[in-house]
Amino acid sequence: MTILVTGGAGYIGSHTVLELLSANQEVVVIDNLSNSNEESLKRVSSITGKKIHFYRGDLLDKGLVDNIFVKHDIDSVIHFAGLKAVGESNEIPLTYYRNNIAATISVLEIMATHNVKSFVFSSSATVYGDPASVPINESFPTSATNPYGRSKLMIEEVLADLYESDNSWNIACLRYFNPVGAHKSGLIGEDPNGIPNNLMPFISQVAVGKRELLSVYGNDYNTHDGTGVRDYIHVVDLALGHLKALDKLKSNPGRVTYNLGTGCGYSVLEMIKAFEKAANKTIPYRIVERRMGDIAECYAATDLAEEELGWKANLSISDMTNDTWRWQTMNPNGYE
Ligand code: NAD
Ligand code: UD1
């Protein structure tokens, strides 16, 4: 059994490849390295002592992708490849739609010609928009406020139509909450380009001295301390959710959708405190205006994934901060 992992050199992809190899799966990766470094895969190989078949190239290159299916006995695809910066997606929406939606359709078409019909898709909690209440379960209404979120929602709809047209497909849409943390070896982790958009990498760059000060986007939300609340999930727990999803697809479930979160919400100020403990440093911050498009509170109902996937997040907030800090201090400049 060989699994094709698109975007496997990236943050979540590399952690998932590591867990797949540890579970003795054959793994083929395609990645154009537009937001990653091949070094992540080299390190995954050295941690696991296993080989990864790596193709550097774009998913939109049909010839290359088709050739991968000819050469390898692929039976499932885990599809991480995509662009993910919300702000950038407002500036270059067509690039986002081509890279996220058109590339997904292209892969699905090639899979169909090779009769490979098992597909795990990286969706996001962003598809819930501004939820009316928390915790959020999988049947909450969906919406999008930016091209990135809309691309995730549109792909989910494409997958629903595909399944309606041919129910021999097995499709899992996994809606991630906020992935953070790093592998406990400290050898792989999140390596954002330029100024991080997300909270955890920003805090950790302040702690290591790369940035002076964290801006906390608003303390007047309707939450217990006024700052935004999110469901942070350790990337290793998230990676393991993909292995459970592959197991589920083997049982021929049709089309399924699961939240991957912990079910716990932490505020920005709580995350700062937790990180200060891990790094044994003070994180300087100031309160600024709210960030456009942000919501007050977001955390997952996790019962469906627990019941149907047999998956539950196990790692704690201190695992998330300790592991992020280990990765940051061992690799102050990421993979470079
Ligand atoms: P990432 O940027 O680290 O990984 C994505 C990988 O895909 C990168 O290695 C990039 O080089 C590659 N890629 C992009 N377009 C490609 C293309 N056309 N052809 C080949 N390779 C391509 O991001 P990540 O954080 O690992 O996220 C993985 C997936 O999970 C993405 O689809 C993202 O939208 C989704 N997701 C991420 C988060 C998060 O907070 N990290 C949350 C929800 C959903
Ligand atoms: C962001 C994306 C969302 C994506 C998610 C996971 C936006 C508007 N939304 O969501 O689409 O699915 O990442 O990749 O970009 N914060 C600060 N200071 C910072 C950074 C963040 O105070 O420098 C706060 C935010 O206001 C929020 C919390 O920290 O309350 C988490 O922010 P972030 O890590 O960017 O994740 P999301 O806002 O959930």
Short mmCIF file of C-alpha atoms and ligand atoms in Angstrom, two decimals:
data_model
loop_
_atom_site.label_atom_id
_atom_site.label_comp_id
_atom_site.label_asym_id
_atom_site.label_seq_id
_atom_site.Cartn_x
_atom_site.Cartn_y
_atom_site.Cartn_z
CA MET A 1 0.00 0.00 0.00
CA THR A 2 1.51 3.32 -1.09
CA ILE A 3 0.18 6.71 -0.07
CA LEU A 4 0.67 9.82 -2.15
CA VAL A 5 1.08 12.86 0.09
CA THR A 6 0.71 16.16 -1.75
CA GLY A 7 2.40 19.08 0.02
CA GLY A 8 4.28 16.53 2.13
CA ALA A 9 7.31 18.78 2.67
CA GLY A 10 5.16 21.39 4.46
CA TYR A 11 4.40 21.78 8.15
CA ILE A 12 1.51 19.34 8.64
CA GLY A 13 2.55 17.17 5.69
CA SER A 14 6.05 16.46 7.03
CA HIS A 15 4.69 15.45 10.45
CA THR A 16 2.15 13.18 8.78
CA VAL A 17 4.77 11.59 6.51
CA LEU A 18 6.80 10.83 9.66
CA GLU A 19 3.85 9.06 11.30
CA LEU A 20 3.01 7.15 8.09
CA LEU A 21 6.59 5.89 7.77
CA SER A 22 6.62 4.96 11.46
CA ALA A 23 3.52 2.89 10.75
CA ASN A 24 5.41 1.12 7.93
CA GLN A 25 3.55 2.72 5.05
CA GLU A 26 5.24 3.43 1.71
CA VAL A 27 5.10 7.16 1.06
CA VAL A 28 5.43 9.21 -2.13
CA VAL A 29 5.54 12.99 -1.78
CA ILE A 30 4.92 15.65 -4.39
CA ASP A 31 5.69 19.23 -3.40
CA ASN A 32 6.76 22.27 -5.41
CA LEU A 33 8.55 23.66 -2.31
CA SER A 34 6.73 26.98 -2.78
CA ASN A 35 6.29 27.19 0.99
CA SER A 36 8.68 24.56 2.31
CA ASN A 37 12.16 23.11 2.19
CA GLU A 38 13.24 19.63 1.13
CA GLU A 39 15.30 19.53 4.34
CA SER A 40 12.09 18.67 6.26
CA LEU A 41 11.82 15.39 4.33
CA LYS A 42 15.52 14.62 4.74
CA ARG A 43 15.08 14.98 8.48
CA VAL A 44 11.95 12.81 8.48
CA SER A 45 13.96 10.14 6.66
CA SER A 46 16.76 10.35 9.18
CA ILE A 47 14.38 10.23 12.20
CA THR A 48 12.54 7.19 10.86
CA GLY A 49 15.39 5.51 8.98
CA LYS A 50 12.98 5.11 6.04
CA LYS A 51 13.02 6.24 2.42
CA ILE A 52 10.59 8.79 1.00
CA HIS A 53 9.99 8.88 -2.76
CA PHE A 54 10.10 12.63 -3.34
CA TYR A 55 9.03 14.46 -6.53
CA ARG A 56 9.72 18.16 -6.65
CA GLY A 57 7.01 19.59 -8.86
CA ASP A 58 3.64 21.23 -9.15
CA LEU A 59 0.34 19.42 -8.77
CA LEU A 60 -0.89 21.23 -11.86
CA ASP A 61 1.77 19.40 -13.89
CA LYS A 62 -0.52 16.62 -15.12
CA GLY A 63 2.28 14.72 -16.84
CA LEU A 64 4.31 14.53 -13.65
CA VAL A 65 1.36 13.53 -11.46
CA ASP A 66 0.18 10.93 -13.95
CA ASN A 67 3.68 9.49 -14.10
CA ILE A 68 3.70 9.13 -10.29
CA PHE A 69 0.55 6.98 -10.56
CA VAL A 70 2.15 4.91 -13.32
CA LYS A 71 5.34 4.33 -11.35
CA HIS A 72 3.90 3.70 -7.89
CA ASP A 73 1.10 1.51 -6.70
CA ILE A 74 -0.81 4.39 -5.06
CA ASP A 75 -3.97 3.47 -3.26
CA SER A 76 -4.78 6.66 -1.33
CA VAL A 77 -4.00 10.34 -1.55
CA ILE A 78 -3.63 12.73 1.38
CA HIS A 79 -3.96 16.19 -0.09
CA PHE A 80 -2.18 18.92 1.91
CA ALA A 81 -0.83 20.98 -1.00
CA GLY A 82 -2.32 24.44 -1.15
CA LEU A 83 -1.77 28.08 -0.31
CA LYS A 84 -2.96 29.11 3.13
CA ALA A 85 -2.40 32.80 3.91
CA VAL A 86 -5.74 34.54 4.42
CA GLY A 87 -4.46 38.10 3.83
CA GLU A 88 -2.55 37.12 0.69
CA SER A 89 -5.63 35.34 -0.66
CA ASN A 90 -7.48 38.68 -0.71
CA GLU A 91 -4.68 40.18 -2.83
CA ILE A 92 -4.20 37.34 -5.32
CA PRO A 93 -7.49 35.40 -5.34
CA LEU A 94 -6.95 33.87 -8.79
CA THR A 95 -3.63 32.39 -7.69
CA TYR A 96 -5.42 30.88 -4.70
CA TYR A 97 -8.27 29.48 -6.77
CA ARG A 98 -5.90 27.99 -9.35
CA ASN A 99 -3.48 26.57 -6.84
CA ASN A 100 -6.09 25.25 -4.42
CA ILE A 101 -9.17 24.42 -6.50
CA ALA A 102 -7.81 23.76 -10.00
CA ALA A 103 -4.91 21.70 -8.61
CA THR A 104 -7.31 19.60 -6.52
CA ILE A 105 -9.54 18.92 -9.51
CA SER A 106 -6.51 17.97 -11.58
CA VAL A 107 -5.36 15.42 -8.98
CA LEU A 108 -8.88 13.96 -8.68
CA GLU A 109 -9.07 13.54 -12.46
CA ILE A 110 -5.78 11.69 -12.57
CA MET A 111 -6.81 9.53 -9.61
CA ALA A 112 -10.00 8.58 -11.45
CA THR A 113 -8.09 7.51 -14.57
CA HIS A 114 -6.00 5.18 -12.38
CA ASN A 115 -9.03 3.99 -10.44
CA VAL A 116 -7.64 5.32 -7.16
CA LYS A 117 -10.61 6.67 -5.21
CA SER A 118 -9.48 7.20 -1.65
CA PHE A 119 -8.91 10.85 -0.78
CA VAL A 120 -8.17 12.70 2.46
CA PHE A 121 -8.56 16.46 2.20
CA SER A 122 -7.08 19.20 4.44
CA SER A 123 -10.02 21.42 5.19
CA SER A 124 -10.19 24.03 7.91
CA ALA A 125 -12.34 25.30 10.74
CA THR A 126 -12.45 28.50 8.72
CA VAL A 127 -15.38 26.93 6.80
CA TYR A 128 -17.57 27.59 9.87
CA GLY A 129 -17.14 31.36 9.42
CA ASP A 130 -18.26 33.18 12.57
CA PRO A 131 -20.08 30.39 14.44
CA ALA A 132 -23.28 31.19 16.32
CA SER A 133 -22.08 29.18 19.32
CA VAL A 134 -19.28 26.92 20.56
CA PRO A 135 -18.33 24.08 20.55
CA ILE A 136 -18.73 23.78 16.79
CA ASN A 137 -20.00 20.49 15.41
CA GLU A 138 -19.73 19.22 11.85
CA SER A 139 -23.32 20.06 10.97
CA PHE A 140 -22.98 23.78 11.76
CA PRO A 141 -23.64 26.04 8.76
CA THR A 142 -20.62 26.86 6.61
CA SER A 143 -19.57 30.15 5.04
CA ALA A 144 -16.49 32.00 3.86
CA THR A 145 -15.27 35.56 4.14
CA ASN A 146 -12.08 35.38 2.09
CA PRO A 147 -10.75 33.52 -0.98
CA TYR A 148 -8.68 31.10 1.11
CA GLY A 149 -11.71 30.00 3.13
CA ARG A 150 -13.87 29.97 0.02
CA SER A 151 -11.37 27.69 -1.74
CA LYS A 152 -11.69 25.18 1.14
CA LEU A 153 -15.46 25.36 1.05
CA MET A 154 -15.59 25.03 -2.73
CA ILE A 155 -13.33 21.98 -2.66
CA GLU A 156 -15.57 20.38 -0.04
CA GLU A 157 -18.51 21.02 -2.41
CA VAL A 158 -16.62 19.62 -5.41
CA LEU A 159 -15.90 16.49 -3.37
CA ALA A 160 -19.57 16.18 -2.37
CA ASP A 161 -20.63 16.40 -6.05
CA LEU A 162 -17.97 13.92 -7.08
CA TYR A 163 -19.20 11.45 -4.49
CA GLU A 164 -22.82 11.95 -5.58
CA SER A 165 -21.81 11.16 -9.15
CA ASP A 166 -19.83 8.05 -8.22
CA ASN A 167 -20.19 6.58 -4.76
CA SER A 168 -17.26 4.24 -5.20
CA TRP A 169 -15.13 7.17 -3.97
CA ASN A 170 -14.12 7.27 -0.31
CA ILE A 171 -13.49 10.83 0.82
CA ALA A 172 -12.59 12.29 4.21
CA CYS A 173 -12.68 16.06 4.72
CA LEU A 174 -10.73 16.88 7.87
CA ARG A 175 -11.46 20.30 9.31
CA TYR A 176 -8.39 21.33 11.28
CA PHE A 177 -8.64 23.80 14.12
CA ASN A 178 -5.35 25.59 15.00
CA PRO A 179 -2.31 23.34 14.42
CA VAL A 180 0.72 24.22 16.56
CA GLY A 181 3.73 22.47 18.08
CA ALA A 182 6.44 20.36 16.54
CA HIS A 183 7.81 16.82 16.60
CA LYS A 184 9.45 16.09 19.94
CA SER A 185 12.84 15.48 18.31
CA GLY A 186 13.01 19.24 17.65
CA LEU A 187 14.13 18.38 14.10
CA ILE A 188 10.94 19.27 12.23
CA GLY A 189 8.48 22.06 12.89
CA GLU A 190 6.72 25.08 11.45
CA ASP A 191 8.98 27.33 9.37
CA PRO A 192 6.91 30.27 8.13
CA ASN A 193 8.20 32.53 5.39
CA GLY A 194 8.70 36.14 6.50
CA ILE A 195 6.57 37.60 9.28
CA PRO A 196 4.32 34.91 10.77
CA ASN A 197 0.56 35.49 10.47
CA ASN A 198 -0.33 33.00 13.15
CA LEU A 199 -0.06 33.43 16.90
CA MET A 200 2.18 30.55 17.97
CA PRO A 201 5.06 31.07 15.50
CA PHE A 202 4.94 34.80 16.27
CA ILE A 203 5.18 34.25 20.04
CA SER A 204 8.02 31.82 19.55
CA GLN A 205 9.97 34.27 17.35
CA VAL A 206 9.53 36.95 20.03
CA ALA A 207 10.78 34.50 22.68
CA VAL A 208 13.89 33.64 20.65
CA GLY A 209 14.64 37.35 20.06
CA LYS A 210 13.86 37.50 16.33
CA ARG A 211 10.94 39.90 16.92
CA GLU A 212 10.61 42.57 19.57
CA LEU A 213 6.99 42.51 20.58
CA LEU A 214 3.79 40.59 20.04
CA SER A 215 0.70 42.56 18.98
CA VAL A 216 -2.40 41.13 20.64
CA TYR A 217 -5.27 41.78 18.26
CA GLY A 218 -7.97 43.13 20.56
CA ASN A 219 -8.93 42.58 24.21
CA ASP A 220 -12.57 43.59 23.89
CA TYR A 221 -14.02 40.32 22.57
CA ASN A 222 -16.83 38.62 24.42
CA THR A 223 -14.50 35.97 25.91
CA HIS A 224 -13.35 35.31 29.47
CA ASP A 225 -10.39 37.71 29.25
CA GLY A 226 -11.39 39.73 26.18
CA THR A 227 -8.80 38.16 23.82
CA GLY A 228 -9.57 35.68 21.02
CA VAL A 229 -10.11 32.04 21.97
CA ARG A 230 -8.98 29.16 19.71
CA ASP A 231 -8.68 25.39 19.75
CA TYR A 232 -4.92 24.80 19.45
CA ILE A 233 -4.07 21.24 18.47
CA HIS A 234 -0.64 19.60 18.52
CA VAL A 235 0.53 18.85 14.97
CA VAL A 236 1.48 15.27 15.96
CA ASP A 237 -2.07 14.58 17.19
CA LEU A 238 -3.31 16.09 13.94
CA ALA A 239 -0.95 13.91 11.89
CA LEU A 240 -2.22 10.79 13.68
CA GLY A 241 -5.78 11.81 12.77
CA HIS A 242 -4.81 11.30 9.11
CA LEU A 243 -3.73 7.73 9.77
CA LYS A 244 -7.08 7.09 11.43
CA ALA A 245 -8.83 8.67 8.45
CA LEU A 246 -6.98 6.31 6.08
CA ASP A 247 -8.10 3.35 8.21
CA LYS A 248 -11.65 4.66 8.06
CA LEU A 249 -11.53 4.96 4.26
CA LYS A 250 -10.53 1.31 4.03
CA SER A 251 -13.86 0.38 5.61
CA ASN A 252 -15.60 2.04 2.64
CA PRO A 253 -17.47 4.82 4.43
CA GLY A 254 -18.32 6.99 1.41
CA ARG A 255 -17.91 10.67 2.19
CA VAL A 256 -17.17 11.74 5.77
CA THR A 257 -16.29 15.04 7.44
CA TYR A 258 -14.60 15.40 10.82
CA ASN A 259 -13.37 18.19 13.05
CA LEU A 260 -9.80 17.68 14.20
CA GLY A 261 -9.43 19.74 17.36
CA THR A 262 -9.03 19.18 21.09
CA GLY A 263 -12.36 20.61 22.18
CA CYS A 264 -10.59 23.12 24.47
CA GLY A 265 -10.34 26.85 23.88
CA TYR A 266 -7.39 28.96 25.01
CA SER A 267 -7.19 32.76 24.85
CA VAL A 268 -4.28 34.73 23.42
CA LEU A 269 -3.24 35.78 26.94
CA GLU A 270 -3.36 32.16 28.12
CA MET A 271 -1.17 31.12 25.20
CA ILE A 272 1.35 33.82 26.08
CA LYS A 273 1.44 32.59 29.70
CA ALA A 274 1.86 28.97 28.62
CA PHE A 275 4.70 29.92 26.30
CA GLU A 276 6.42 32.01 28.97
CA LYS A 277 6.45 28.92 31.16
CA ALA A 278 7.94 26.72 28.42
CA ALA A 279 10.62 29.23 27.43
CA ASN A 280 11.17 30.58 30.94
CA LYS A 281 11.07 34.09 29.50
CA THR A 282 8.74 37.05 29.51
CA ILE A 283 6.99 37.66 26.19
CA PRO A 284 6.57 41.41 25.70
CA TYR A 285 3.24 42.32 24.13
CA ARG A 286 0.90 45.23 23.55
CA ILE A 287 -2.81 45.31 22.88
CA VAL A 288 -3.71 46.69 19.43
CA GLU A 289 -6.86 46.91 17.29
CA ARG A 290 -8.74 43.77 16.34
CA ARG A 291 -7.52 42.06 13.13
CA MET A 292 -10.04 42.27 10.33
CA GLY A 293 -11.89 39.02 9.77
CA ASP A 294 -11.08 37.59 13.23
CA ILE A 295 -13.77 35.93 15.31
CA ALA A 296 -14.07 35.90 19.10
CA GLU A 297 -14.16 32.23 19.86
CA CYS A 298 -13.71 28.95 18.04
CA TYR A 299 -13.37 25.42 19.37
CA ALA A 300 -14.42 22.02 18.19
CA ALA A 301 -16.98 19.47 19.21
CA THR A 302 -14.85 16.35 19.02
CA ASP A 303 -17.37 13.52 19.62
CA LEU A 304 -17.85 12.56 15.97
CA ALA A 305 -14.14 12.02 15.36
CA GLU A 306 -13.90 10.14 18.64
CA GLU A 307 -16.84 7.86 17.84
CA GLU A 308 -16.29 7.24 14.15
CA LEU A 309 -12.54 7.62 13.70
CA GLY A 310 -11.49 6.37 17.11
CA TRP A 311 -9.26 9.42 17.33
CA LYS A 312 -8.78 11.92 20.10
CA ALA A 313 -6.09 14.54 20.69
CA ASN A 314 -3.83 13.50 23.55
CA LEU A 315 -1.15 16.16 23.80
CA SER A 316 -1.54 19.09 26.18
CA ILE A 317 -0.94 22.80 25.90
CA SER A 318 2.44 22.35 27.63
CA ASP A 319 3.42 19.70 25.04
CA MET A 320 2.51 22.26 22.35
CA THR A 321 4.54 25.10 23.87
CA ASN A 322 7.51 22.94 24.99
CA ASP A 323 7.79 21.27 21.58
CA THR A 324 7.48 24.57 19.71
CA TRP A 325 10.17 26.07 21.92
CA ARG A 326 12.52 23.09 21.39
CA TRP A 327 12.10 23.37 17.61
CA GLN A 328 12.59 27.16 17.71
CA THR A 329 15.75 27.05 19.83
CA MET A 330 17.29 24.15 17.89
CA ASN A 331 16.47 25.86 14.56
CA PRO A 332 16.38 29.64 15.12
CA ASN A 333 16.35 30.18 11.34
CA GLY A 334 14.05 27.29 10.48
CA TYR A 335 15.43 24.86 7.89
CA GLU A 336 17.93 27.33 6.41
P1 NAD B 1 2.35 24.39 4.29
O1 NAD B 1 2.39 25.60 3.45
O2 NAD B 1 3.45 24.19 5.28
O3 NAD B 1 2.25 23.08 3.38
C1 NAD B 1 1.65 23.08 2.12
C2 NAD B 1 2.65 22.48 1.15
O4 NAD B 1 2.07 22.40 -0.15
C3 NAD B 1 3.93 23.29 1.03
O5 NAD B 1 5.04 22.44 1.24
C4 NAD B 1 3.91 23.84 -0.39
O6 NAD B 1 5.21 23.97 -0.92
C5 NAD B 1 3.07 22.79 -1.11
N1 NAD B 1 2.34 23.27 -2.29
C6 NAD B 1 1.51 24.33 -2.38
N2 NAD B 1 0.97 24.40 -3.61
C7 NAD B 1 1.47 23.35 -4.33
C8 NAD B 1 1.29 22.88 -5.65
N3 NAD B 1 0.49 23.52 -6.52
N4 NAD B 1 1.95 21.78 -6.05
C9 NAD B 1 2.78 21.13 -5.19
N5 NAD B 1 2.98 21.53 -3.92
C10 NAD B 1 2.33 22.62 -3.49
O7 NAD B 1 0.94 24.37 5.04
P2 NAD B 1 0.44 23.45 6.22
O8 NAD B 1 0.27 24.32 7.41
O9 NAD B 1 1.22 22.22 6.31
O10 NAD B 1 -1.04 23.14 5.70
C11 NAD B 1 -1.33 21.98 4.94
C12 NAD B 1 -2.78 22.04 4.48
O11 NAD B 1 -3.62 22.17 5.62
C13 NAD B 1 -3.11 23.23 3.58
O12 NAD B 1 -4.01 22.81 2.60
C14 NAD B 1 -3.77 24.22 4.53
O13 NAD B 1 -4.67 25.07 3.85
C15 NAD B 1 -4.50 23.29 5.47
N6 NAD B 1 -4.74 23.89 6.77
C16 NAD B 1 -3.69 24.40 7.48
C17 NAD B 1 -3.91 25.00 8.71
C18 NAD B 1 -2.76 25.60 9.48
O14 NAD B 1 -3.00 26.40 10.37
N7 NAD B 1 -1.52 25.25 9.23
C19 NAD B 1 -5.21 25.07 9.22
C20 NAD B 1 -6.25 24.52 8.48
C21 NAD B 1 -6.00 23.93 7.26
C1 UD1 B 2 -6.03 32.04 11.08
C2 UD1 B 2 -6.76 32.27 9.77
C3 UD1 B 2 -7.65 31.07 9.49
C4 UD1 B 2 -6.82 29.78 9.46
C5 UD1 B 2 -6.11 29.66 10.82
C6 UD1 B 2 -5.22 28.45 10.90
C7 UD1 B 2 -7.02 34.72 9.64
C8 UD1 B 2 -7.98 35.87 9.69
N1 UD1 B 2 -7.54 33.49 9.88
O1 UD1 B 2 -6.99 31.91 12.06
O2 UD1 B 2 -8.30 31.22 8.25
O3 UD1 B 2 -7.66 28.67 9.25
O4 UD1 B 2 -5.29 30.83 11.01
O5 UD1 B 2 -4.15 28.60 10.01
O6 UD1 B 2 -5.84 34.87 9.33
N2 UD1 B 2 -3.29 36.81 17.23
C9 UD1 B 2 -2.72 37.89 17.88
N3 UD1 B 2 -1.53 38.34 17.42
C10 UD1 B 2 -0.86 37.78 16.35
C11 UD1 B 2 -1.47 36.67 15.70
C12 UD1 B 2 -2.69 36.22 16.16
O7 UD1 B 2 -3.28 38.42 18.84
O8 UD1 B 2 0.21 38.25 15.98
C13 UD1 B 2 -4.58 36.28 17.75
C14 UD1 B 2 -5.72 36.29 16.75
O9 UD1 B 2 -6.44 37.50 16.83
C15 UD1 B 2 -6.54 35.07 17.22
C16 UD1 B 2 -5.48 34.11 17.79
O10 UD1 B 2 -4.36 34.91 18.08
O11 UD1 B 2 -7.41 35.44 18.28
C17 UD1 B 2 -5.08 33.02 16.81
O12 UD1 B 2 -4.69 33.62 15.58
P1 UD1 B 2 -4.10 32.75 14.37
O13 UD1 B 2 -3.01 31.89 14.87
O14 UD1 B 2 -3.77 33.70 13.26
O15 UD1 B 2 -5.30 31.79 13.96
P2 UD1 B 2 -6.82 32.14 13.57
O16 UD1 B 2 -7.15 33.55 13.82
O17 UD1 B 2 -7.67 31.13 14.23
#
